[in-house]
Coordinates of C-alpha atoms and ligand atoms in Angstrom, one line a residue:
X195 CA 0.4 0.1 18.1
X196 CA 3.2 -2.4 18.1
X197 CA 6.6 -1.1 17.1
X198 CA 9.4 -3.2 15.7
X199 CA 12.7 -1.5 15.0
X200 CA 15.1 -3.3 12.7
X201 CA 18.6 -2.7 11.5
X202 CA 17.9 -1.9 7.8
X203 CA 15.7 -2.2 4.8
X204 CA 16.5 -5.9 4.3
X205 CA 15.4 -6.8 7.8
X206 CA 12.3 -4.7 7.5
X207 CA 11.4 -6.5 4.3
X208 CA 12.0 -9.9 5.9
X209 CA 9.9 -9.1 9.0
X210 CA 7.1 -7.7 6.8
X211 CA 7.0 -10.8 4.6
X212 CA 6.8 -13.1 7.7
X213 CA 3.7 -11.2 8.8
X214 CA 2.0 -11.4 5.4
X215 CA 3.0 -15.1 5.2
X216 CA 1.6 -15.7 8.7
X217 CA -1.7 -14.2 7.7
X218 CA -1.9 -16.5 4.7
X219 CA -0.9 -19.6 6.7
X220 CA -3.7 -18.9 9.2
X221 CA -6.3 -18.2 6.5
X222 CA -5.4 -19.1 2.9
X223 CA -8.4 -17.1 1.6
X224 CA -7.1 -13.9 3.3
X225 CA -8.0 -10.6 1.8
X226 CA -4.8 -8.5 1.7
X227 CA -4.4 -4.9 0.8
X228 CA -1.1 -4.1 -0.9
X229 CA 0.8 -0.9 -1.5
X230 CA 3.3 0.1 -4.2
X231 CA 6.3 2.3 -4.1
X232 CA 9.9 1.6 -3.0
X233 CA 9.1 0.6 0.5
X234 CA 7.3 -2.8 0.0
X235 CA 9.6 -3.9 -3.0
X236 CA 11.8 -6.0 -0.7
X237 CA 8.9 -7.6 1.0
X238 CA 7.5 -8.7 -2.4
X239 CA 10.9 -10.2 -3.2
X240 CA 10.9 -12.1 0.1
X241 CA 7.4 -13.4 -0.5
X242 CA 8.3 -14.6 -4.0
X243 CA 11.3 -16.5 -2.5
X244 CA 9.0 -18.2 0.0
X245 CA 6.7 -19.2 -2.8
X246 CA 9.7 -20.5 -4.9
X247 CA 10.9 -22.5 -1.9
X248 CA 7.4 -24.0 -1.7
X249 CA 6.8 -22.6 1.7
X250 CA 3.8 -20.6 0.7
X251 CA 1.0 -20.6 -1.8
X252 CA -1.1 -17.6 -2.7
X253 CA -3.6 -19.5 -4.7
X254 CA -6.6 -18.5 -2.5
X255 CA -5.5 -15.0 -1.5
X256 CA -7.6 -12.1 -2.6
X257 CA -5.9 -8.7 -3.0
X258 CA -7.0 -5.1 -3.2
X259 CA -4.4 -2.4 -4.0
X260 CA -4.4 0.9 -2.2
X261 CA -4.3 3.1 -5.2
X262 CA -3.7 3.8 -8.9
X263 CA -2.8 6.9 -10.9
X264 CA -5.4 8.4 -13.2
X265 CA -4.2 9.0 -16.8
X266 CA -1.8 6.0 -17.2
X267 CA -2.7 2.9 -19.2
X268 CA -2.4 -0.4 -17.2
X269 CA 0.6 -1.3 -19.5
X270 CA 2.4 1.9 -18.7
X271 CA 5.6 1.0 -16.8
X272 CA 4.7 3.7 -14.1
X273 CA 1.2 2.4 -13.5
X274 CA 0.6 0.6 -10.3
X275 CA -1.0 -2.3 -12.3
X276 CA 2.3 -2.7 -14.0
X277 CA 4.3 -2.4 -10.8
X278 CA 2.2 -5.1 -9.0
X279 CA 2.3 -7.5 -12.0
X280 CA 6.1 -7.1 -12.5
X281 CA 7.2 -7.0 -8.9
X282 CA 4.9 -9.6 -7.4
X283 CA 1.8 -11.1 -9.1
X284 CA 3.4 -12.6 -12.1
X285 CA 5.9 -14.5 -10.0
X286 CA 3.4 -16.2 -7.7
X287 CA 0.4 -18.6 -8.0
X288 CA -2.3 -16.0 -7.4
X289 CA -5.5 -16.4 -9.5
X290 CA -6.0 -13.4 -11.8
X291 CA -9.6 -13.0 -10.8
X292 CA -8.5 -12.6 -7.2
X293 CA -6.4 -9.5 -8.0
X294 CA -8.2 -6.2 -7.5
X295 CA -6.8 -2.8 -8.4
X296 CA -8.7 0.5 -8.9
X297 CA -9.4 0.8 -12.6
X298 CA -8.6 4.4 -13.5
X299 CA -9.1 3.9 -17.3
X300 CA -12.8 4.4 -17.1
X301 CA -15.1 7.3 -17.7
X302 CA -17.0 7.2 -14.5
X303 CA -14.4 7.3 -11.7
X304 CA -17.0 7.7 -8.9
X305 CA -18.8 4.6 -10.0
X306 CA -15.5 2.7 -10.1
X307 CA -14.8 3.9 -6.5
X308 CA -18.2 2.8 -5.3
X309 CA -17.8 -0.5 -7.0
X310 CA -14.3 -1.0 -5.4
X311 CA -15.7 -0.4 -1.9
X312 CA -18.6 -2.8 -2.6
X313 CA -16.2 -5.5 -3.8
X314 CA -14.1 -5.1 -0.6
X315 CA -17.2 -5.5 1.5
X316 CA -18.4 -8.5 -0.5
X317 CA -15.2 -10.4 0.2
X318 CA -15.7 -9.9 3.9
X319 CA -13.4 -6.9 4.3
X320 CA -9.6 -6.6 4.4
X321 CA -7.8 -8.9 6.8
X322 CA -4.4 -7.3 6.5
X323 CA -3.5 -3.9 4.9
X324 CA 0.1 -3.2 4.1
X325 CA 1.0 0.5 4.0
X326 CA 4.0 2.7 3.3
X327 CA 4.1 6.4 4.5
X328 CA 4.7 9.5 2.4
X329 CA 7.1 12.2 3.5
X330 CA 4.1 14.4 4.2
X331 CA 2.4 11.6 6.3
X332 CA 0.1 10.4 3.6
X333 CA -1.1 6.8 3.5
X334 CA -2.4 5.5 0.3
X335 CA -2.8 8.7 -1.6
X336 CA -4.7 10.3 1.3
X337 CA -2.9 13.6 1.4
X338 CA -2.8 16.0 4.3
X339 CA -6.2 17.5 5.2
X340 CA -8.2 14.6 3.8
X341 CA -11.4 13.7 5.6
X342 CA -11.0 10.7 7.9
X343 CA -14.4 9.6 6.7
X344 CA -13.3 9.2 3.1
X345 CA -13.8 5.8 1.3
X346 CA -12.3 5.0 -2.1
X347 CA -12.3 8.2 -4.1
X348 CA -10.5 10.4 -6.6
X349 CA -7.6 12.4 -5.1
X350 CA -5.5 15.3 -6.2
X351 CA -1.8 14.6 -5.5
X352 CA 0.1 17.1 -3.4
X353 CA 3.1 18.9 -5.0
X354 CA 5.4 17.1 -2.5
X355 CA 4.0 13.7 -3.6
X356 CA 4.4 14.6 -7.3
X357 CA 8.0 15.6 -6.6
X358 CA 8.7 12.5 -4.6
X359 CA 7.2 10.2 -7.2
X360 CA 8.9 12.0 -10.1
X361 CA 12.0 9.8 -9.4
X362 CA 10.2 7.1 -11.4
X363 CA 9.4 9.3 -14.4
X364 CA 11.5 10.9 -17.1
X365 CA 10.0 14.4 -16.5
X366 CA 8.1 15.7 -13.5
X367 CA 5.4 16.9 -16.0
X368 CA 4.7 13.2 -16.7
X369 CA 3.7 12.4 -13.2
X370 CA -0.1 12.2 -13.0
X371 CA -1.8 14.8 -10.9
X372 CA -4.8 12.7 -9.9
X373 CA -5.3 9.2 -8.6
X374 CA -7.9 6.8 -7.2
X375 CA -7.1 5.9 -3.6
X376 CA -8.7 3.8 -0.9
X377 CA -9.9 6.3 1.7
X378 CA -8.8 6.5 5.4
X379 CA -12.1 4.8 6.4
X380 CA -11.4 1.9 4.0
X381 CA -7.9 1.5 5.5
X382 CA -9.1 1.8 9.1
X383 CA -11.7 -0.9 8.5
X384 CA -9.0 -3.4 7.8
X385 CA -8.7 -5.9 10.6
X386 CA -4.9 -5.6 10.8
X387 CA -2.5 -3.0 9.5
X388 CA 1.2 -3.3 8.8
X389 CA 2.9 0.1 8.3
X390 CA 6.5 0.0 6.9
X391 CA 9.0 2.8 6.9
X392 CA 12.6 2.9 6.1
X393 CA 15.2 5.6 5.6
X394 CA 15.8 8.9 7.3
X395 CA 13.6 10.8 4.9
X396 CA 10.6 9.1 6.6
X397 CA 11.6 9.7 10.2
X398 CA 9.9 13.1 10.5
X399 CA 6.6 11.9 9.1
X400 CA 6.6 8.8 11.2
X401 CA 7.5 10.7 14.3
X402 CA 4.6 13.2 13.8
X403 CA 2.2 10.3 13.0
X404 CA 3.1 8.4 16.1
X405 CA 3.8 11.1 18.7
X406 CA 2.0 14.2 17.5
X407 CA -1.7 15.1 17.5
X408 CA -4.2 12.9 15.6
X409 CA -5.1 15.2 12.8
X410 CA -5.9 15.1 9.1
X411 CA -2.8 17.3 8.7
X412 CA -0.9 14.0 9.2
X413 CA -3.2 11.4 7.7
X414 CA -1.1 8.4 9.2
X415 CA -1.8 9.8 12.7
X416 CA -5.3 8.2 12.6
X417 CA -3.7 4.8 12.7
X418 CA -3.1 5.3 16.4
X419 CA -6.9 4.7 16.8
X420 CA -6.7 1.3 15.1
X421 CA -6.7 -1.7 17.4
X422 CA -4.1 -3.8 15.6
X423 CA -1.3 -1.9 13.9
X424 CA 2.3 -3.1 13.6
X425 CA 4.9 -0.6 12.6
X426 CA 8.1 -2.0 11.2
X427 CA 10.8 0.7 10.8
X428 CA 14.5 0.6 10.2
X429 CA 16.9 2.5 12.5
X430 CA 17.0 5.5 10.2
X431 CA 13.3 5.9 10.1
X432 CA 12.9 5.2 13.8
X433 CA 11.8 8.0 16.2
X434 CA 12.5 5.8 19.2
Ligands
LIG537 C1 1.7 3.4 -2.6 C2 1.1 4.4 -1.7 C3 1.9 5.4 -1.0 C4 3.3 5.0 -0.7 C5 4.1 6.2 -0.1 C6 5.5 5.8 0.2 O1 0.7 2.5 -3.1 O2 -0.1 4.3 -1.4 O3 1.2 5.9 0.1 O4 3.3 4.0 0.2 O5 4.0 7.3 -0.9 O6 6.2 5.6 -1.0 P1 7.6 5.0 -1.1 O7 7.5 3.6 -0.6 O8 8.0 5.0 -2.6 O9 8.5 5.8 -0.3

């Protein structure tokens, strides 16, 4: 694992954007796995600026998002479809058909999950996967005690995750209890991984993931067995 400690959220976002941009400069048809949530918001803003300054084109990039809630329409402002469109995709020159997100508005969720995995494989696999980390050590929506062998699947969200994500909803009751998430295996098969963490509330999870035992109790701990992971953390999240 490579560790980069930066001063604050702004620096983390800039460093992360440079890594994503570097990936696209080297291979315009890169397959990139993206995350939602508060953590990568600044990185998306930086990437949009690079696009606007004509330093970067996303016209050939293919994307796969990590996860999506079950039970929210794509147009719902809390859906991850909406998040990605509003915070990133609608501002850049990505081709619509190159955007892939789990479709949870479908009867057969298992079939959707199998299809998602198949599509990732057909594109040649993920070149770079961007991750945030949950306070309980989750990556994607792979909550503690998940099987490391899991591929894209339906997950039940932990109470801690529901509580953490309720900040985006009017009532905690409105937070979906289930989601579709890439599995740990899907994430670990990415060629490169970029893990971002900011703020003191992430310090404990990050410390356990990086210095504690490799265990499904802390899903992010498996990342230590990946050959190419860069962790960018701000001073508050840093365990160093
Ligand atoms: C989001 C995702 C989650 C988040 C994690 C951190 O697509 O898969 O694992 O990365 O819950 O969320 P934030 O960044 O909101 O603290």
